Structures are given as structure tokens and as C-alpha cells.
PDB file of C-alpha atoms in Angstrom:
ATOM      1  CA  UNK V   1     134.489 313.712  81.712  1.00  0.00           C
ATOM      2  CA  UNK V   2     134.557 316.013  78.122  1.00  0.00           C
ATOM      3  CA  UNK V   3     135.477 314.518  75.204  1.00  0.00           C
ATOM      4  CA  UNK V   4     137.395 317.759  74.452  1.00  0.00           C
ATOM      5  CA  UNK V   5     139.508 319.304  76.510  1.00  0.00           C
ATOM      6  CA  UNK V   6     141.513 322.465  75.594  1.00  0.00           C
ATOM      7  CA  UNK V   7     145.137 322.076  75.582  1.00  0.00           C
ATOM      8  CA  UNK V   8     147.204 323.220  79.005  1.00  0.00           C
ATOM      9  CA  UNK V   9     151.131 323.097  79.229  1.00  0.00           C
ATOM     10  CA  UNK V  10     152.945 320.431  77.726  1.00  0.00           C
ATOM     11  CA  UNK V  11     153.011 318.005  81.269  1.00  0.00           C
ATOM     12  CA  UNK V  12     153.300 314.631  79.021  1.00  0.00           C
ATOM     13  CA  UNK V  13     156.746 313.159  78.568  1.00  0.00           C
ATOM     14  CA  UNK V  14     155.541 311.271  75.697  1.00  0.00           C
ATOM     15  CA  UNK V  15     153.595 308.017  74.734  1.00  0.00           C
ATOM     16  CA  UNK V  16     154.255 304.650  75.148  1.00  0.00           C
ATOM     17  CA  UNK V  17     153.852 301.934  71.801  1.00  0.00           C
ATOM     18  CA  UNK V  18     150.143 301.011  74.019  1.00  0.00           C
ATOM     19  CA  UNK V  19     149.252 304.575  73.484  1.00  0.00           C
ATOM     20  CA  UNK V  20     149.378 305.174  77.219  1.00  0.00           C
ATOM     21  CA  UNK V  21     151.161 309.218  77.802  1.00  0.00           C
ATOM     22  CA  UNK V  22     154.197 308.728  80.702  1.00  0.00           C
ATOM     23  CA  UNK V  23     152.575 312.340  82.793  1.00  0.00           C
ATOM     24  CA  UNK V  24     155.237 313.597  84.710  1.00  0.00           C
ATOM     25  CA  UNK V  25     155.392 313.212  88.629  1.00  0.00           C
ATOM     26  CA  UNK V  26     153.472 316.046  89.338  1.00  0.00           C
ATOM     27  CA  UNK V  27     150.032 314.958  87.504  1.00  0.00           C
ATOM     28  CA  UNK V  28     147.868 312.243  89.514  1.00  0.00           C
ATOM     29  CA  UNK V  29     146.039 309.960  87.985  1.00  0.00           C
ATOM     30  CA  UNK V  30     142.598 307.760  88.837  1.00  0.00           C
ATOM     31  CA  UNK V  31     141.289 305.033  87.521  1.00  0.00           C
ATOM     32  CA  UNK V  32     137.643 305.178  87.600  1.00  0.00           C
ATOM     33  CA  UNK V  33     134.879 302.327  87.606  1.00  0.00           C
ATOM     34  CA  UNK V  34     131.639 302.858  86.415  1.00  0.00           C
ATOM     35  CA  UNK V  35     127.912 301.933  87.436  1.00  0.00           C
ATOM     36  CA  UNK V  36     128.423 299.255  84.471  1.00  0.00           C
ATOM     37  CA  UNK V  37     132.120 298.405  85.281  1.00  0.00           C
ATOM     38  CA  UNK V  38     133.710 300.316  82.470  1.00  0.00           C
ATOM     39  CA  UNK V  39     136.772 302.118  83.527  1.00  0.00           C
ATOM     40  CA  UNK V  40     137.224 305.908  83.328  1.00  0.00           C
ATOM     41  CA  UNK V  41     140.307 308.451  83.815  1.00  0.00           C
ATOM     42  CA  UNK V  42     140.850 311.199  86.528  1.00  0.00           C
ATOM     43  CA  UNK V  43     143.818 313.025  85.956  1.00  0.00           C
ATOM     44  CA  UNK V  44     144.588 315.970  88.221  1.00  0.00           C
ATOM     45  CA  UNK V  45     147.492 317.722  89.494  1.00  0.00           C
ATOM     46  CA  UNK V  46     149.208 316.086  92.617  1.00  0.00           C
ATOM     47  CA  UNK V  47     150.764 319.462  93.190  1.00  0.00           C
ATOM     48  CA  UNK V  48     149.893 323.363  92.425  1.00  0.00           C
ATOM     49  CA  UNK V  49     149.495 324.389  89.292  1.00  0.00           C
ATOM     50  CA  UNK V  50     146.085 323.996  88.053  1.00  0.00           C
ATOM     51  CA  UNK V  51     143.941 325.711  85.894  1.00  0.00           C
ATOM     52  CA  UNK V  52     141.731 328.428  86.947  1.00  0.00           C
ATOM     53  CA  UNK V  53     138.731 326.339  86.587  1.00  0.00           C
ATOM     54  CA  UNK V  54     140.587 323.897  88.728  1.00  0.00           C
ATOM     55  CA  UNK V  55     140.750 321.570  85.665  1.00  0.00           C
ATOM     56  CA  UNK V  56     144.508 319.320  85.375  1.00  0.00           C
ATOM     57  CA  UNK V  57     146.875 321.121  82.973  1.00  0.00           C
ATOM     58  CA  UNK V  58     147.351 318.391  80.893  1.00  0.00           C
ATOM     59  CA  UNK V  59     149.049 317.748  77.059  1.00  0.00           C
ATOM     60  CA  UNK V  60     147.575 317.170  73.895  1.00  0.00           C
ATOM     61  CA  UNK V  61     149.056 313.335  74.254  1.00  0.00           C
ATOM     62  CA  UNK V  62     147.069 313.056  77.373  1.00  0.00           C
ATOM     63  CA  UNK V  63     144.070 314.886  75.929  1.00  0.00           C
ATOM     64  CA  UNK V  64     144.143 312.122  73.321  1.00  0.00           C
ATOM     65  CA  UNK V  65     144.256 308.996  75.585  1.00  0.00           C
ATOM     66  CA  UNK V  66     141.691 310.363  77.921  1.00  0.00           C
ATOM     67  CA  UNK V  67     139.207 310.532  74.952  1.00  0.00           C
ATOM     68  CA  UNK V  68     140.107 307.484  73.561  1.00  0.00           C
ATOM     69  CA  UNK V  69     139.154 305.947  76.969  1.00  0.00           C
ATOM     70  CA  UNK V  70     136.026 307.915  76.822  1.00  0.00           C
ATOM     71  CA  UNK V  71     135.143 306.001  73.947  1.00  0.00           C
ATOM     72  CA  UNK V  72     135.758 302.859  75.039  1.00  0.00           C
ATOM     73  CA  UNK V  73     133.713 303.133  77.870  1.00  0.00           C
ATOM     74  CA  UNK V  74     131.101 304.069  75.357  1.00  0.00           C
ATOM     75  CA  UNK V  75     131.922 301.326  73.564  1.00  0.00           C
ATOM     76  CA  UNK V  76     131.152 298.632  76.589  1.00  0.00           C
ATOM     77  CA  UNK V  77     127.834 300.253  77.356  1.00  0.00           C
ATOM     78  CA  UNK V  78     127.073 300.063  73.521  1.00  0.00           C
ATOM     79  CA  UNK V  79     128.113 296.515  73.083  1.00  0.00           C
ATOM     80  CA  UNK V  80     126.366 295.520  76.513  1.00  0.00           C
ATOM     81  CA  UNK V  81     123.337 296.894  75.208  1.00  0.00           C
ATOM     82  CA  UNK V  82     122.877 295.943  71.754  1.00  0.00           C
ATOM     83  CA  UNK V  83     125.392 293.296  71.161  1.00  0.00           C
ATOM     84  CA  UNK V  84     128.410 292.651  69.331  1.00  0.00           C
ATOM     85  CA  UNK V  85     127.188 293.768  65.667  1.00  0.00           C
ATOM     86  CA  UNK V  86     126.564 297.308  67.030  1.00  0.00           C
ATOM     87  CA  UNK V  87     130.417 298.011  67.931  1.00  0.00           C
ATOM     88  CA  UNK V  88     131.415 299.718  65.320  1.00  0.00           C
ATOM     89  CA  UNK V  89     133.297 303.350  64.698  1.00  0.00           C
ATOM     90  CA  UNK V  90     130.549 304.731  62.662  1.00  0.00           C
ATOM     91  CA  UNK V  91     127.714 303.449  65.273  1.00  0.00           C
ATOM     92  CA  UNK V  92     130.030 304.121  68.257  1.00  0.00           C
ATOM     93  CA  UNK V  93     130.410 307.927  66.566  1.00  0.00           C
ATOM     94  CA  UNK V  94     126.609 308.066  66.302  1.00  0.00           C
ATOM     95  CA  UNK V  95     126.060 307.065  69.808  1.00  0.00           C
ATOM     96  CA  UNK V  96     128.630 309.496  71.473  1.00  0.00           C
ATOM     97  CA  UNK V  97     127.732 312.447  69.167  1.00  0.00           C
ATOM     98  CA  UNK V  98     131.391 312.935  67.396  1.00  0.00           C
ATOM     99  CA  UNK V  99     132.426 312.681  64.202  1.00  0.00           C
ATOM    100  CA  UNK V 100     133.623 309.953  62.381  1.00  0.00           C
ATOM    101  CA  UNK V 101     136.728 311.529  61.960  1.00  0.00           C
ATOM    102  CA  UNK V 102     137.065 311.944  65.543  1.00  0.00           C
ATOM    103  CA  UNK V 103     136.668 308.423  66.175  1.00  0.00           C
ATOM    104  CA  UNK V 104     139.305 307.461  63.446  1.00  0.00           C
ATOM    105  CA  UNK V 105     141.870 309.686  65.709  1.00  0.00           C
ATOM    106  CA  UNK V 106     141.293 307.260  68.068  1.00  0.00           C
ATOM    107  CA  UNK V 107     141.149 304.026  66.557  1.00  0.00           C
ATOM    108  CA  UNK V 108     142.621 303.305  63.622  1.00  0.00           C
ATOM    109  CA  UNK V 109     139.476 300.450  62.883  1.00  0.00           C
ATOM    110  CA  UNK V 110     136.835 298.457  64.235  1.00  0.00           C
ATOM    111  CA  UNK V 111     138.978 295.753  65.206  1.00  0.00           C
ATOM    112  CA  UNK V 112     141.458 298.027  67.372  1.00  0.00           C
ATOM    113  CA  UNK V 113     138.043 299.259  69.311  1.00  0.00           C
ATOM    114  CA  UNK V 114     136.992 295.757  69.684  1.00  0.00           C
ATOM    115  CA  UNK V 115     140.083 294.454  70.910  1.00  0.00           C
ATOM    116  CA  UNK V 116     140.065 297.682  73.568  1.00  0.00           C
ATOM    117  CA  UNK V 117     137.178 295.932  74.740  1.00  0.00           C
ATOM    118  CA  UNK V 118     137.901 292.822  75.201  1.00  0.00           C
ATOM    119  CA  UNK V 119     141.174 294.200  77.100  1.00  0.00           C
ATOM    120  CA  UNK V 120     138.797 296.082  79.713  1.00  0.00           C
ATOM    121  CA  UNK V 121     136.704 293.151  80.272  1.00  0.00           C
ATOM    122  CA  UNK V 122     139.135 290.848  80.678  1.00  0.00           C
ATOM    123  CA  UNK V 123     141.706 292.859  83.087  1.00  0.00           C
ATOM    124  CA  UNK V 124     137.958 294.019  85.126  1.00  0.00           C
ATOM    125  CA  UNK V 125     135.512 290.931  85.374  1.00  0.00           C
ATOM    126  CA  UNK V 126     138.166 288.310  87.549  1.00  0.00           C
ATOM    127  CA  UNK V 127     137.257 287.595  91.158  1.00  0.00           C
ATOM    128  CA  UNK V 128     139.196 288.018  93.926  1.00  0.00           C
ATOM    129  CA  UNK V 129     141.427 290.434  93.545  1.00  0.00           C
ATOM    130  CA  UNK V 130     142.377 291.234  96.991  1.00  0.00           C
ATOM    131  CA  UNK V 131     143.649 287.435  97.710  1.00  0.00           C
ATOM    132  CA  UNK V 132     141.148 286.387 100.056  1.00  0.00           C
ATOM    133  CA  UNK V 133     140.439 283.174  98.627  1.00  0.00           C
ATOM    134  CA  UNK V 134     144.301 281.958  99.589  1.00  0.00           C
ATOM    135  CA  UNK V 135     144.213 283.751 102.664  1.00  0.00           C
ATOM    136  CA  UNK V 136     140.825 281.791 103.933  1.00  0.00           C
ATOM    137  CA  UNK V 137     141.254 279.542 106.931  1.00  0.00           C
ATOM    138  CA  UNK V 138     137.818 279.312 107.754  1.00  0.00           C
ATOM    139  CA  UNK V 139     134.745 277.605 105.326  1.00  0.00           C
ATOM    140  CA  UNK V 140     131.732 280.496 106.618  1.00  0.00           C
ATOM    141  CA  UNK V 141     133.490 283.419 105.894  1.00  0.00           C
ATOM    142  CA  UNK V 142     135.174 282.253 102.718  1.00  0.00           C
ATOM    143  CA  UNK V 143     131.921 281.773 101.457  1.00  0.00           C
ATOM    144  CA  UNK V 144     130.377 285.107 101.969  1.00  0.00           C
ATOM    145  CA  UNK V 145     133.301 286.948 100.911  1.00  0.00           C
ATOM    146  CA  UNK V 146     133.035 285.314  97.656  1.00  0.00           C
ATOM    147  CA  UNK V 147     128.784 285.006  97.323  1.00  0.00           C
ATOM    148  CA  UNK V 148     129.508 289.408  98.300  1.00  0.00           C
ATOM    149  CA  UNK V 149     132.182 289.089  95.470  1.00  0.00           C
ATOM    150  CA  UNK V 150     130.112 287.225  92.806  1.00  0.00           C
ATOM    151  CA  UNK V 151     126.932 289.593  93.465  1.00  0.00           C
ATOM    152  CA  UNK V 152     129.019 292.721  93.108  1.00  0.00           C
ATOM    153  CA  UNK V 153     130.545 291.684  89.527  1.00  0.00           C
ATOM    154  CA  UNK V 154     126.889 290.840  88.573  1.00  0.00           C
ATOM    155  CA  UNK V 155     125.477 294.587  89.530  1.00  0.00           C
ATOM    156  CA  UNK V 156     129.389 296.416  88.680  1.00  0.00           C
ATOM    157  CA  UNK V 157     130.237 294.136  85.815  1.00  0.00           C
ATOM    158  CA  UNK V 158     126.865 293.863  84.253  1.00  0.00           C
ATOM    159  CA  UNK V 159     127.745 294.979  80.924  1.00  0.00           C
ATOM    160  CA  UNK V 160     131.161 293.136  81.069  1.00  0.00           C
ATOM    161  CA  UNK V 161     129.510 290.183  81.731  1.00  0.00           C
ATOM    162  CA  UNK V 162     127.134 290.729  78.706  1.00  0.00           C
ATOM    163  CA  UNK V 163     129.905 290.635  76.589  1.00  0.00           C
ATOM    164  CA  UNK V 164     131.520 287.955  77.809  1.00  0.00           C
ATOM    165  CA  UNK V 165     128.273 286.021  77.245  1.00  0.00           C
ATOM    166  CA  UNK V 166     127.973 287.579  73.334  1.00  0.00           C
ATOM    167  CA  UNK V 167     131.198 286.841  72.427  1.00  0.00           C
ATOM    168  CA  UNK V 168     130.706 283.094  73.368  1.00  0.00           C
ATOM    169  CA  UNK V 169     127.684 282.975  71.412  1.00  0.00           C
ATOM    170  CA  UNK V 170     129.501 285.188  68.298  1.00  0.00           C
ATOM    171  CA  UNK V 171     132.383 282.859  68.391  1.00  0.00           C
ATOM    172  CA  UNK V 172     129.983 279.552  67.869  1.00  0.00           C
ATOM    173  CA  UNK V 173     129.866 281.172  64.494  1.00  0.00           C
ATOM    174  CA  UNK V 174     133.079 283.174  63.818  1.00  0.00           C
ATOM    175  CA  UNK V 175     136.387 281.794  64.928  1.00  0.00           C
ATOM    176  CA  UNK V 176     137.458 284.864  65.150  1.00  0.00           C
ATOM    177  CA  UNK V 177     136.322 285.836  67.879  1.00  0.00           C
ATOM    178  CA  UNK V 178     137.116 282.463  69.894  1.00  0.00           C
ATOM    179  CA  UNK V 179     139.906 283.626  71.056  1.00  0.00           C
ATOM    180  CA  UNK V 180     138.530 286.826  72.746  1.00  0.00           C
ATOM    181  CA  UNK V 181     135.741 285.144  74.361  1.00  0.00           C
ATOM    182  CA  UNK V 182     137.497 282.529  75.823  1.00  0.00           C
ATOM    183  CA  UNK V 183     140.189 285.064  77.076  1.00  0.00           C
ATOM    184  CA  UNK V 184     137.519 286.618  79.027  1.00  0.00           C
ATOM    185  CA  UNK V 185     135.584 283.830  80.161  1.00  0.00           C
ATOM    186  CA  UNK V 186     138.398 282.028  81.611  1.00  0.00           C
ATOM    187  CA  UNK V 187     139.318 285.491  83.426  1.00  0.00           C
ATOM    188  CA  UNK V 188     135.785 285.142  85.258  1.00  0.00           C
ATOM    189  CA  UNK V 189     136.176 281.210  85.418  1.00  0.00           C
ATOM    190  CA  UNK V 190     139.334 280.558  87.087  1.00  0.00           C
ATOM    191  CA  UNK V 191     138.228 282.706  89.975  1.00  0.00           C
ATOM    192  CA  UNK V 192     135.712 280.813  90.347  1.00  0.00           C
ATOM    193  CA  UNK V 193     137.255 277.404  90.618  1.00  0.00           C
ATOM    194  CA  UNK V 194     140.080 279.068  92.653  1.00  0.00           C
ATOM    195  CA  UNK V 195     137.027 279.491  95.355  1.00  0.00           C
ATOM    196  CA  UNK V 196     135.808 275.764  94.688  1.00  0.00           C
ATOM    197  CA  UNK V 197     139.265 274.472  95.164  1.00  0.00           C
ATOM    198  CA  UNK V 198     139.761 276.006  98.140  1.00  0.00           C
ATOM    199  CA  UNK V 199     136.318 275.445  99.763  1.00  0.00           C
ATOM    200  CA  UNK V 200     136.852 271.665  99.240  1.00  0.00           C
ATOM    201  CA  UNK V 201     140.141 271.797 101.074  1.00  0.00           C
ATOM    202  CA  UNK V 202     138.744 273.871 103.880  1.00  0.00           C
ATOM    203  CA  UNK V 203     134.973 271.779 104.125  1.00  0.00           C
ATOM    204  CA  UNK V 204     136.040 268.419 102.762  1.00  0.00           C
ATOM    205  CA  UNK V 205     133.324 268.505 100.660  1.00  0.00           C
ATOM    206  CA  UNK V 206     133.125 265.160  98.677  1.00  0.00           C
ATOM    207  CA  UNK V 207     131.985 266.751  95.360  1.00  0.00           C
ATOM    208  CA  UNK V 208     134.460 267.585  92.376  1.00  0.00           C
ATOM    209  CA  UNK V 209     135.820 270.673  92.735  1.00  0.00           C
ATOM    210  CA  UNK V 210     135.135 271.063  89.063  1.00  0.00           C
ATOM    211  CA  UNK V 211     131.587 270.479  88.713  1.00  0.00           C
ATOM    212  CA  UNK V 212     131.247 272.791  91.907  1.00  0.00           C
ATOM    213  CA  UNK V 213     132.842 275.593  89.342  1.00  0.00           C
ATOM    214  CA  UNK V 214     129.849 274.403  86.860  1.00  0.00           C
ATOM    215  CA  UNK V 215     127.447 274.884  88.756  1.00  0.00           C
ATOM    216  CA  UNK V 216     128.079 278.068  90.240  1.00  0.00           C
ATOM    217  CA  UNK V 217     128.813 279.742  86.412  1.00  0.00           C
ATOM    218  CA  UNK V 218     125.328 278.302  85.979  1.00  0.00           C
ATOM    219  CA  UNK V 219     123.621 279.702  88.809  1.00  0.00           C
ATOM    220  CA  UNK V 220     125.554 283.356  87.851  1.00  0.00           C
ATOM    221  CA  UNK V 221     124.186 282.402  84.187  1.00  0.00           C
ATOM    222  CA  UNK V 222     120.450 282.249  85.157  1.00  0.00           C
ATOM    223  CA  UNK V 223     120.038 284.944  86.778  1.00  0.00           C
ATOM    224  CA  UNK V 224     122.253 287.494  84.192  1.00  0.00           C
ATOM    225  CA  UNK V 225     119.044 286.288  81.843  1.00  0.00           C
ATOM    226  CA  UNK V 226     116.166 285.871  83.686  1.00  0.00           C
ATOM    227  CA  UNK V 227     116.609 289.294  85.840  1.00  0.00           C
ATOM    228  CA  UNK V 228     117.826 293.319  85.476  1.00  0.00           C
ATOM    229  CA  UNK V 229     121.041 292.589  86.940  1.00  0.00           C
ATOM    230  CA  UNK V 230     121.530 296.120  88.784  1.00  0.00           C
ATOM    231  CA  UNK V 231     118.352 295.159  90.787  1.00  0.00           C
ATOM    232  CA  UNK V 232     118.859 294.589  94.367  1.00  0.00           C
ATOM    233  CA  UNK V 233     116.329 291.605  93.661  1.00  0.00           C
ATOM    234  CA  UNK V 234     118.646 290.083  91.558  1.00  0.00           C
ATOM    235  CA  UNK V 235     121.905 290.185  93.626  1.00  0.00           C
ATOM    236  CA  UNK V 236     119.356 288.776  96.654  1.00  0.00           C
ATOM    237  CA  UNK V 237     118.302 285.894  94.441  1.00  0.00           C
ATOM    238  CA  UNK V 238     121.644 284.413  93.290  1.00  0.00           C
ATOM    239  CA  UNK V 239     123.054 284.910  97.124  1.00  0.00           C
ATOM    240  CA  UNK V 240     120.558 282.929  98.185  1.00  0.00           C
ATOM    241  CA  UNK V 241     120.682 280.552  95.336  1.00  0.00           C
ATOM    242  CA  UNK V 242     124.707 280.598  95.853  1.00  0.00           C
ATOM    243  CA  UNK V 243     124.337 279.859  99.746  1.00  0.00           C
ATOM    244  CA  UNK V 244     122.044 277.047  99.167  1.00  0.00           C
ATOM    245  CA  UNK V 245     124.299 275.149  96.974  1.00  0.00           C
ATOM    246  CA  UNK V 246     127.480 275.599  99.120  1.00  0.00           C
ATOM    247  CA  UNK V 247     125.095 274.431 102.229  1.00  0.00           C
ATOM    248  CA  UNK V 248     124.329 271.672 100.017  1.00  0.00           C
ATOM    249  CA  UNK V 249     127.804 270.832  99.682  1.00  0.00           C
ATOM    250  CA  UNK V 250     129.088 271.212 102.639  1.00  0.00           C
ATOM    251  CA  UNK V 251     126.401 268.647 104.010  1.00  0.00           C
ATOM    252  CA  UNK V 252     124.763 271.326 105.821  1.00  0.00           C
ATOM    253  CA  UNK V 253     120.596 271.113 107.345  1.00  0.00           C
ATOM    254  CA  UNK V 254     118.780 274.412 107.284  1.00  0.00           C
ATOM    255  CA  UNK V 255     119.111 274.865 110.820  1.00  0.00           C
ATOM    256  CA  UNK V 256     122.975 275.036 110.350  1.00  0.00           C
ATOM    257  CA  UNK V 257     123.078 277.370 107.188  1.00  0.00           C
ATOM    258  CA  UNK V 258     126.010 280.136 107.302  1.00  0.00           C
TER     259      UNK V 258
END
């Protein structure tokens, strides 16, 4: 997706206080998720009327928030990357290849781009968002729904889950930024103990439902450092490091593994 786009007919109502255009019912929109599980736009007509080029006619308002979310996305790969001190308009500008000015349009400072952020990751990195962990009647196939869940954030999520870790490290050191990283973290850690909760009350598992939710953030932890997270090799070693600890809780022998 451009940066630019040239303006079409005027297919935007107007724009909500978040900044987000109200299209009119004949433009579609898409979200978008990315290798590193940063969200993009699609927007397209849902009837006729398109371009020549088969591009959406879309408004200047709309023009606007589909760049701005350009950026943002930019912004999650650059803070994944490089870390928290890196996110800022000027380096963001650099990195994307606009002008500073063009970046201003956007966001007003660095803090407005940094709280962007933070909303992405914390509305993208929670588990189970089709409701499977409720719906589970059975122990097995709980447990590879959620090991299949885990892996995929890892490899989607990887540069969401970068931040998340950065921004508990930042806030050790700025309580600013407390608030943001535990916003996210509990996002990612409450679907986790939803999944321990419920595995105890399906396995009757002796062991505390909380230190189960430990140890699995700490299993997730080792491997987001010690490997390249999109590697198949990766998502294979905390499955199987995963599987053994929930055999190991269940009170399971090799030879009865799931």
C-alpha cells in the first residue's frame, strides 16, 4: 500500500474524534495482518465505481488515515527492531523515506505515535480470540489448540511481542511507560491463565493454576531470546517444550503424551 494516494470523489462522511473516516456503505474495508503482526488497511469499493486502475475512489480523510496506518505499521517493525529509543517522528520519517512534515500530518508528536503502538499491540497479541478455551470439553485438544495458538503469536506477533518485552524493561527505568507495558503484557497474560484455569478444571491437575501461567510465559520467554522467532525451528521447539510441561502436569508417561 502507497503512502500517497491521489484524491478520488469525496466517499468519506467525515472523521470520528479517533481519527477513524465513517466511508459510506458502498466502500469495503480490510483489515490486514502482517508477516510481523502489524495491521494494514484494504479499502475497496463493495460496489461499481472504481477507478480505472481498479484502485478504491476514496477521500482525502481516508487518504489520511490509511497513511497514518502505514506509518504505524512502520513504526512496529522499527520499534521491534531497534527498540524503544528508535521510535521517533524524525527516525520513523528517515526509515519510511517521507518528510518530516509528512509525518507531523500524521502525528501531532512522538508520544501520539507511541501510544498508536501500544494500541496495536495490545488489541493484536491476546490469545484466543475465537473462544475456544471456554468452549473446551476435552484436556487433548484444548491443549493443541492453544500450543497451535501460542506458536502462531510467536512467528505473527514477533515484533509485538518484542515490544511488549522492551517496554517492560523501559518501564524498570521510566514510569512512564509502566503503564503501557503492563497494558500489553496483561493482554498476552490473561490468555494465558484463561488456558491454565481451564486445563486444571478439565485434567484435575494438582498444580496452581497460577504458577502453570508462569511457567508457560517463561517457556514463550526463552525461546523469543534464544531463537529467530519466524523460524519453523523455533515454533517446533517451544511446542515441544509446551507439550512436555502440560504432560508433566497432567501426570502423563511418555507413552501416553497427546
Amino acid at each position: 500500500m502507497t503512502c500517497r494516494e491521489k484524491e478520488k470523489n469525496k466517499s468519506v462522511k467525515n472523521v470520528s474524534d479517533a481519527g477513524k473516516p465513517q466511508f459510506g456503505e458502498d466502500v469495503a474495508t480490510e483489515w490486514l495482518l502482517g508477516s510481523d503482526g502489524a495491521m494494514s488497511l484494504r479499502m475497496g469499493r463493495a460496489s461499481a465505481g472504481q477507478g480505472r486502475s481498479g484502485e478504491p475512489a476514496l477521500g482525502k480523510a481516508a487518504d489520511h488515515y490509511v497513511r497514518r496506518l502505514h506509518f504505524i505499521t512502520a513504526a512496529i517493525d522499527l520499534w521491534g527492531a531497534c527498540g524503544y529509543s528508535h521510535v521517533t517522528i524524525s527516525g520513523l520519517a528517515e526509515r519510511t523515506g517521507v518528510t518530516y512534515g509528512s509525518m507531523r500530518s500524521c502525528f501531532a508528536n512522538r508520544d501520539e505515535l507511541v501510544q498508536e503502538c501500544v494500541r496495536v499491540a495490545r488489541e493484536r497479541i491476546g490469545l484466543d480470540k475465537s473462544g475456544y478455551v471456554a468452549a473446551a470439553h476435552d484436556a487433548n485438544q484444548l491443549v493443541e489448540t492453544f500450543i497451535d495458538d501460542v506458536c502462531t503469536s510467536m512467528r505473527v506477533h514477533a515484533s509485538l511481542h518484542r515490544i511488549r518485552y522492551d517496554l517492560l524493561s523501559q518501564s524498570m527505568f521510566d514510569e512512564g511507560l509502566v503503564a503501557d507495558a503492563q497494558s500489553i503484557h496483561a493482554a498476552w497474560m490473561s490468555g494465558i491463565s484463561g488456558f491454565a484455569e481451564r486445563l486444571h478444571a478439565l485434567g484435575g491437575s494438582g498444580s496452581d493454576a497460577v504458577v502453570t501461567t508462569r511457567v508457560i510465559e517463561d517457556l514463550f520467554a526463552r525461546t523469543m531470546h534464544r531463537h529467530t522467532v519466524d523460524s519453523a525451528d523455533a515454533a517446533r521447539l517451544l511446542a515441544a517444550d509446551l507439550r512436555a510441561y502440560v504432560e508433566h502436569l497432567l501426570g502423563r508417561t511418555a507413552d501416553e503424551s497427546i
